[in-house]
Amino acid sequence: ELLVKGDYRSEIPGRDFKDEIGDLSRAAEVFKNKNIQTELLLEQSNALTRELEDKRKELAKSNESLEHRVSERTEEIKGNNIKLIKKITENKRAEKQIKASLKEKEVLLAEIHHRVKNNLQIVSSMLHLQSNLTKDNKITEIMDDSQHRIQSMALVHETLYESHDFSEITIQHYLDELVRRLIAAYEQKTGTVTTKIEAEGIQLSIDTVIPIGLITNELITNSMKYAFQERKDNEIKVILNSTEVEGEFELIISDNGIGIQEDIDIRNSKTLGLLLVTNVVELQLSGKLEVKRDKGTEFKIRFKEISKPHKMIANKLFNASLE
């Protein structure tokens, strides 16, 4: 009766009997145990069902939250993309304006260099004309020297104008042309002079090239005037290299002529040419000058490149326009 009512916890009597009642009692005990196990399994199943339902609700809530976050993030990305596209458009517009402005300034700089070159050439031509009209050899020599100095500066502007790069000059090309012109001007008096010029791959600012041109002009002129004196196998070398010190260069100008006399003090020379070389090296380039008088004359000049203000200003303007 207890089993029929679902009471599986009560003790079933008669299990120890050896008769039919005992068999029935033991069978009832087995039935009771099976039902207890079934009840436990049912409870576990119900617990799992409740747990799964809780997990399902939790997952649904999590999905809803995730979808909301994804939606918010998507809108944020869309907003950022719109801002980025707007910024890119503004930058492209600014870049276009800068390029147009730089192009305009390049044309202006080209015209300036062209006019400076022409004006210097006019001055040079006037000196040449005046030199031809004077009968005083000393004055003629002074005017010729001044003419060559002006031409060395005019060549800088000519090189810049032809290269279309207004921040730097390829120094090899400049020195080749400068030395060629100087040799041609004096070669009739001195005879054939061979030259060796090495400055491959070096580019310098105009503020550095102009003093280098003046130095080279003076030293080559001195060699052509005084070093060879109708000797044969005359040679002039102009070598420009970078040193082991960052940003430092070494300019060597030498000849195999008779050499400068030992009693001549380069730094206290009374000649304008050597005085100009010393002042340009020490005051304009802040460099160091050494002279060797063995087997000809060798001038060794160490200097650092003068800053490139035009390039620095252009970079500052470009960066400022993008801010």
GROMACS .gro file of C-alpha atoms in nm:
model
  323
    1GLU     CA    1   0.000   0.000   0.000
    2LEU     CA    2   0.293   0.236   0.081
    3LEU     CA    3   0.454   0.158  -0.255
    4VAL     CA    4   0.126   0.222  -0.434
    5LYS     CA    5   0.107   0.561  -0.264
    6GLY     CA    6   0.464   0.641  -0.378
    7ASP     CA    7   0.634   0.609  -0.042
    8TYR     CA    8   0.966   0.450  -0.132
    9ARG     CA    9   1.144   0.545   0.189
   10SER     CA   10   0.956   0.312   0.429
   11GLU     CA   11   1.101  -0.024   0.534
   12ILE     CA   12   0.938  -0.328   0.369
   13PRO     CA   13   0.881  -0.613   0.624
   14GLY     CA   14   0.920  -0.985   0.558
   15ARG     CA   15   1.231  -0.976   0.345
   16ASP     CA   16   1.388  -1.251   0.558
   17PHE     CA   17   1.095  -1.492   0.518
   18LYS     CA   18   1.156  -1.809   0.319
   19ASP     CA   19   0.810  -1.833   0.180
   20GLU     CA   20   0.606  -1.654  -0.082
   21ILE     CA   21   0.570  -1.350   0.143
   22GLY     CA   22   0.949  -1.325   0.163
   23ASP     CA   23   0.978  -1.351  -0.215
   24LEU     CA   24   0.712  -1.085  -0.256
   25SER     CA   25   0.879  -0.865   0.006
   26ARG     CA   26   1.219  -0.892  -0.163
   27ALA     CA   27   1.064  -0.819  -0.504
   28ALA     CA   28   0.897  -0.515  -0.352
   29GLU     CA   29   1.236  -0.407  -0.212
   30VAL     CA   30   1.395  -0.427  -0.561
   31PHE     CA   31   1.101  -0.234  -0.704
   32LYS     CA   32   1.141   0.026  -0.433
   33ASN     CA   33   1.517   0.067  -0.504
   34LYS     CA   34   1.453   0.100  -0.876
   35ASN     CA   35   1.196   0.368  -0.815
   36ILE     CA   36   1.434   0.549  -0.579
   37GLN     CA   37   1.699   0.548  -0.853
   38THR     CA   38   1.442   0.666  -1.104
   39GLU     CA   39   1.339   0.942  -0.870
   40LEU     CA   40   1.702   1.049  -0.824
   41LEU     CA   41   1.759   1.048  -1.199
   42LEU     CA   42   1.443   1.251  -1.247
   43GLU     CA   43   1.560   1.505  -0.990
   44GLN     CA   44   1.901   1.526  -1.161
   45SER     CA   45   1.728   1.565  -1.497
   46ASN     CA   46   1.510   1.843  -1.362
   47ALA     CA   47   1.815   2.014  -1.210
   48LEU     CA   48   2.000   1.993  -1.542
   49THR     CA   49   1.694   2.126  -1.722
   50ARG     CA   50   1.675   2.422  -1.486
   51GLU     CA   51   2.052   2.481  -1.521
   52LEU     CA   52   2.027   2.467  -1.901
   53GLU     CA   53   1.737   2.710  -1.892
   54ASP     CA   54   1.939   2.946  -1.672
   55LYS     CA   55   2.235   2.915  -1.912
   56ARG     CA   56   2.007   2.977  -2.208
   57LYS     CA   57   1.870   3.291  -2.046
   58GLU     CA   58   2.223   3.402  -1.953
   59LEU     CA   59   2.344   3.336  -2.310
   60ALA     CA   60   2.049   3.525  -2.455
   61LYS     CA   61   2.125   3.817  -2.226
   62SER     CA   62   2.494   3.800  -2.318
   63ASN     CA   63   2.409   3.790  -2.690
   64GLU     CA   64   2.180   4.085  -2.649
   65SER     CA   65   2.456   4.279  -2.469
   66LEU     CA   66   2.712   4.175  -2.731
   67GLU     CA   67   2.484   4.280  -3.015
   68HIS     CA   68   2.435   4.614  -2.845
   69ARG     CA   69   2.812   4.660  -2.804
   70VAL     CA   70   2.874   4.553  -3.164
   71SER     CA   71   2.613   4.800  -3.279
   72GLU     CA   72   2.771   5.079  -3.073
   73ARG     CA   73   3.122   4.986  -3.197
   74THR     CA   74   2.999   4.975  -3.557
   75GLU     CA   75   2.853   5.322  -3.523
   76GLU     CA   76   3.177   5.442  -3.361
   77ILE     CA   77   3.384   5.293  -3.646
   78LYS     CA   78   3.153   5.452  -3.902
   79GLY     CA   79   3.200   5.786  -3.728
   80ASN     CA   80   3.578   5.742  -3.717
   81ASN     CA   81   3.582   5.642  -4.084
   82ILE     CA   82   3.390   5.955  -4.175
   83LYS     CA   83   3.637   6.164  -3.973
   84LEU     CA   84   3.932   5.981  -4.132
   85ILE     CA   85   3.798   6.030  -4.484
   86LYS     CA   86   3.743   6.397  -4.405
   87LYS     CA   87   4.099   6.427  -4.268
   88ILE     CA   88   4.247   6.248  -4.571
   89THR     CA   89   4.052   6.478  -4.802
   90GLU     CA   90   4.176   6.783  -4.611
   91ASN     CA   91   4.536   6.653  -4.619
   92LYS     CA   92   4.517   6.587  -4.993
   93ARG     CA   93   4.380   6.935  -5.047
   94ALA     CA   94   4.658   7.081  -4.829
   95GLU     CA   95   4.920   6.869  -5.007
   96LYS     CA   96   4.793   6.992  -5.343
   97GLN     CA   97   4.810   7.352  -5.224
   98ILE     CA   98   5.161   7.297  -5.086
   99LYS     CA   99   5.279   7.139  -5.410
  100ALA     CA  100   5.137   7.430  -5.606
  101SER     CA  101   5.301   7.675  -5.366
  102LEU     CA  102   5.635   7.490  -5.382
  103LYS     CA  103   5.616   7.482  -5.761
  104GLU     CA  104   5.554   7.855  -5.763
  105LYS     CA  105   5.849   7.911  -5.527
  106GLU     CA  106   6.072   7.683  -5.738
  107VAL     CA  107   5.995   7.893  -6.044
  108LEU     CA  108   6.067   8.205  -5.840
  109LEU     CA  109   6.396   8.064  -5.707
  110ALA     CA  110   6.498   7.955  -6.056
  111GLU     CA  111   6.435   8.308  -6.182
  112ILE     CA  112   6.630   8.455  -5.888
  113HIS     CA  113   6.932   8.229  -5.949
  114HIS     CA  114   6.913   8.304  -6.320
  115ARG     CA  115   6.909   8.678  -6.259
  116VAL     CA  116   7.187   8.662  -5.999
  117LYS     CA  117   7.399   8.462  -6.243
  118ASN     CA  118   7.329   8.711  -6.522
  119ASN     CA  119   7.407   9.009  -6.298
  120LEU     CA  120   7.735   8.852  -6.185
  121GLN     CA  121   7.825   8.779  -6.545
  122ILE     CA  122   7.756   9.142  -6.634
  123VAL     CA  123   7.991   9.253  -6.355
  124SER     CA  124   8.249   9.000  -6.476
  125SER     CA  125   8.215   9.126  -6.833
  126MET     CA  126   8.258   9.485  -6.718
  127LEU     CA  127   8.576   9.390  -6.531
  128HIS     CA  128   8.701   9.207  -6.838
  129LEU     CA  129   8.629   9.510  -7.056
  130GLN     CA  130   8.799   9.743  -6.810
  131SER     CA  131   9.095   9.506  -6.790
  132ASN     CA  132   9.138   9.520  -7.167
  133LEU     CA  133   9.131   9.900  -7.163
  134THR     CA  134   9.393   9.951  -6.894
  135LYS     CA  135   9.764   9.946  -6.970
  136ASP     CA  136   9.879   9.882  -6.615
  137ASN     CA  137   9.963   9.510  -6.586
  138LYS     CA  138   9.919   9.513  -6.209
  139ILE     CA  139   9.568   9.655  -6.236
  140THR     CA  140   9.490   9.410  -6.517
  141GLU     CA  141   9.596   9.119  -6.296
  142ILE     CA  142   9.382   9.244  -6.006
  143MET     CA  143   9.080   9.280  -6.233
  144ASP     CA  144   9.132   8.934  -6.383
  145ASP     CA  145   9.152   8.782  -6.034
  146SER     CA  146   8.833   8.964  -5.931
  147GLN     CA  147   8.666   8.845  -6.249
  148HIS     CA  148   8.749   8.482  -6.169
  149ARG     CA  149   8.615   8.520  -5.813
  150ILE     CA  150   8.288   8.655  -5.945
  151GLN     CA  151   8.269   8.377  -6.203
  152SER     CA  152   8.316   8.113  -5.931
  153MET     CA  153   8.009   8.252  -5.752
  154ALA     CA  154   7.811   8.291  -6.074
  155LEU     CA  155   7.882   7.926  -6.153
  156VAL     CA  156   7.709   7.823  -5.828
  157HIS     CA  157   7.387   7.996  -5.936
  158GLU     CA  158   7.424   7.860  -6.289
  159THR     CA  159   7.460   7.505  -6.155
  160LEU     CA  160   7.156   7.546  -5.929
  161TYR     CA  161   6.949   7.688  -6.214
  162GLU     CA  162   7.039   7.400  -6.445
  163SER     CA  163   6.989   7.124  -6.185
  164HIS     CA  164   6.645   7.245  -6.063
  165ASP     CA  165   6.751   7.143  -5.710
  166PHE     CA  166   6.772   7.464  -5.511
  167SER     CA  167   6.876   7.314  -5.177
  168GLU     CA  168   7.190   7.121  -5.275
  169ILE     CA  169   7.459   7.114  -5.543
  170THR     CA  170   7.635   6.808  -5.680
  171ILE     CA  171   7.984   6.927  -5.598
  172GLN     CA  172   8.163   6.702  -5.851
  173HIS     CA  173   7.993   6.874  -6.145
  174TYR     CA  174   8.058   7.219  -6.000
  175LEU     CA  175   8.430   7.157  -5.934
  176ASP     CA  176   8.479   6.997  -6.276
  177GLU     CA  177   8.343   7.306  -6.450
  178LEU     CA  178   8.515   7.558  -6.220
  179VAL     CA  179   8.859   7.398  -6.257
  180ARG     CA  180   8.812   7.357  -6.633
  181ARG     CA  181   8.742   7.729  -6.672
  182LEU     CA  182   9.037   7.832  -6.455
  183ILE     CA  183   9.279   7.603  -6.639
  184ALA     CA  184   9.156   7.738  -6.972
  185ALA     CA  185   9.212   8.097  -6.854
  186TYR     CA  186   9.579   8.044  -6.760
  187GLU     CA  187   9.693   7.745  -6.966
  188GLN     CA  188   9.842   7.959  -7.245
  189LYS     CA  189  10.092   8.102  -6.996
  190THR     CA  190  10.172   7.786  -6.799
  191GLY     CA  191  10.145   7.514  -7.060
  192THR     CA  192   9.944   7.193  -7.032
  193VAL     CA  193   9.815   7.106  -6.686
  194THR     CA  194   9.645   6.777  -6.605
  195THR     CA  195   9.380   6.769  -6.337
  196LYS     CA  196   9.235   6.510  -6.102
  197ILE     CA  197   8.906   6.600  -5.938
  198GLU     CA  198   8.730   6.366  -5.695
  199ALA     CA  199   8.408   6.454  -5.514
  200GLU     CA  200   8.176   6.181  -5.636
  201GLY     CA  201   7.843   6.144  -5.459
  202ILE     CA  202   7.880   6.453  -5.238
  203GLN     CA  203   7.605   6.714  -5.232
  204LEU     CA  204   7.635   7.037  -5.036
  205SER     CA  205   7.419   7.341  -4.966
  206ILE     CA  206   7.470   7.665  -5.157
  207ASP     CA  207   7.596   7.831  -4.836
  208THR     CA  208   7.880   7.577  -4.826
  209VAL     CA  209   7.954   7.559  -5.198
  210ILE     CA  210   8.013   7.933  -5.244
  211PRO     CA  211   8.307   7.949  -4.995
  212ILE     CA  212   8.443   7.620  -5.135
  213GLY     CA  213   8.428   7.776  -5.482
  214LEU     CA  214   8.616   8.085  -5.363
  215ILE     CA  215   8.884   7.873  -5.193
  216THR     CA  216   8.926   7.652  -5.499
  217ASN     CA  217   8.941   7.955  -5.727
  218GLU     CA  218   9.217   8.121  -5.522
  219LEU     CA  219   9.433   7.811  -5.480
  220ILE     CA  220   9.402   7.697  -5.842
  221THR     CA  221   9.478   8.052  -5.958
  222ASN     CA  222   9.789   8.061  -5.736
  223SER     CA  223   9.905   7.727  -5.874
  224MET     CA  224   9.854   7.837  -6.233
  225LYS     CA  225  10.034   8.168  -6.173
  226TYR     CA  226  10.330   8.066  -5.961
  227ALA     CA  227  10.373   7.688  -5.922
  228PHE     CA  228  10.479   7.560  -6.261
  229GLN     CA  229  10.689   7.826  -6.439
  230GLU     CA  230  10.720   7.646  -6.774
  231ARG     CA  231  10.777   7.305  -6.612
  232LYS     CA  232  10.644   6.984  -6.768
  233ASP     CA  233  10.410   6.718  -6.629
  234ASN     CA  234  10.215   6.978  -6.434
  235GLU     CA  235   9.929   6.843  -6.227
  236ILE     CA  236   9.661   6.984  -6.000
  237LYS     CA  237   9.444   6.772  -5.772
  238VAL     CA  238   9.116   6.868  -5.607
  239ILE     CA  239   8.979   6.599  -5.375
  240LEU     CA  240   8.676   6.631  -5.149
  241ASN     CA  241   8.586   6.348  -4.910
  242SER     CA  242   8.373   6.299  -4.602
  243THR     CA  243   8.575   6.219  -4.290
  244GLU     CA  244   8.515   5.973  -4.008
  245VAL     CA  245   8.341   6.254  -3.816
  246GLU     CA  246   7.973   6.282  -3.902
  247GLY     CA  247   7.894   6.589  -4.113
  248GLU     CA  248   8.263   6.678  -4.159
  249PHE     CA  249   8.443   6.704  -4.493
  250GLU     CA  250   8.805   6.731  -4.606
  251LEU     CA  251   8.905   6.935  -4.911
  252ILE     CA  252   9.257   6.878  -5.047
  253ILE     CA  253   9.391   7.103  -5.324
  254SER     CA  254   9.747   7.030  -5.435
  255ASP     CA  255   9.994   7.079  -5.718
  256ASN     CA  256  10.332   6.928  -5.805
  257GLY     CA  257  10.495   7.264  -5.871
  258ILE     CA  258  10.789   7.439  -5.706
  259GLY     CA  259  10.603   7.480  -5.376
  260ILE     CA  260  10.542   7.779  -5.152
  261GLN     CA  261  10.853   7.921  -4.989
  262GLU     CA  262  10.908   7.825  -4.626
  263ASP     CA  263  10.930   8.188  -4.512
  264ILE     CA  264  10.576   8.267  -4.633
  265ASP     CA  265  10.327   8.271  -4.346
  266ILE     CA  266   9.992   8.168  -4.494
  267ARG     CA  267   9.785   8.325  -4.216
  268ASN     CA  268   9.970   8.656  -4.230
  269SER     CA  269  10.013   8.675  -4.605
  270LYS     CA  270  10.010   9.014  -4.771
  271THR     CA  271   9.851   8.873  -5.087
  272LEU     CA  272   9.474   8.902  -5.115
  273GLY     CA  273   9.432   8.546  -5.246
  274LEU     CA  274   9.588   8.363  -4.949
  275LEU     CA  275   9.435   8.609  -4.704
  276LEU     CA  276   9.094   8.540  -4.858
  277VAL     CA  277   9.148   8.162  -4.832
  278THR     CA  278   9.244   8.185  -4.463
  279ASN     CA  279   8.949   8.408  -4.374
  280VAL     CA  280   8.695   8.198  -4.566
  281VAL     CA  281   8.819   7.872  -4.408
  282GLU     CA  282   8.838   7.996  -4.050
  283LEU     CA  283   8.561   8.258  -4.036
  284GLN     CA  284   8.302   8.141  -4.287
  285LEU     CA  285   8.343   7.761  -4.273
  286SER     CA  286   8.478   7.749  -3.914
  287GLY     CA  287   8.729   7.501  -4.050
  288LYS     CA  288   9.097   7.415  -4.007
  289LEU     CA  289   9.369   7.478  -4.265
  290GLU     CA  290   9.695   7.283  -4.302
  291VAL     CA  291   9.968   7.342  -4.560
  292LYS     CA  292  10.231   7.095  -4.679
  293ARG     CA  293  10.524   7.222  -4.887
  294ASP     CA  294  10.685   6.887  -4.973
  295LYS     CA  295  10.694   6.799  -5.348
  296GLY     CA  296  10.476   7.091  -5.443
  297THR     CA  297  10.206   7.248  -5.230
  298GLU     CA  298   9.910   7.084  -5.060
  299PHE     CA  299   9.629   7.266  -4.882
  300LYS     CA  300   9.418   7.046  -4.655
  301ILE     CA  301   9.095   7.198  -4.524
  302ARG     CA  302   8.859   7.032  -4.275
  303PHE     CA  303   8.514   7.181  -4.229
  304LYS     CA  304   8.153   7.100  -4.149
  305GLU     CA  305   7.870   7.178  -4.384
  306ILE     CA  306   7.694   7.506  -4.318
  307SER     CA  307   7.329   7.450  -4.224
  308LYS     CA  308   7.073   7.447  -4.502
  309PRO     CA  309   6.830   7.725  -4.402
  310HIS     CA  310   6.621   7.713  -4.719
  311LYS     CA  311   6.562   7.341  -4.685
  312MET     CA  312   6.487   7.371  -4.311
  313ILE     CA  313   6.236   7.651  -4.375
  314ALA     CA  314   6.066   7.450  -4.649
  315ASN     CA  315   6.034   7.147  -4.419
  316LYS     CA  316   5.892   7.361  -4.137
  317LEU     CA  317   5.635   7.517  -4.370
  318PHE     CA  318   5.534   7.175  -4.502
  319ASN     CA  319   5.496   7.025  -4.152
  320ALA     CA  320   5.305   7.329  -4.026
  321SER     CA  321   5.057   7.303  -4.311
  322LEU     CA  322   4.967   6.947  -4.212
  323GLU     CA  323   4.898   7.028  -3.847
   0.00000   0.00000   0.00000
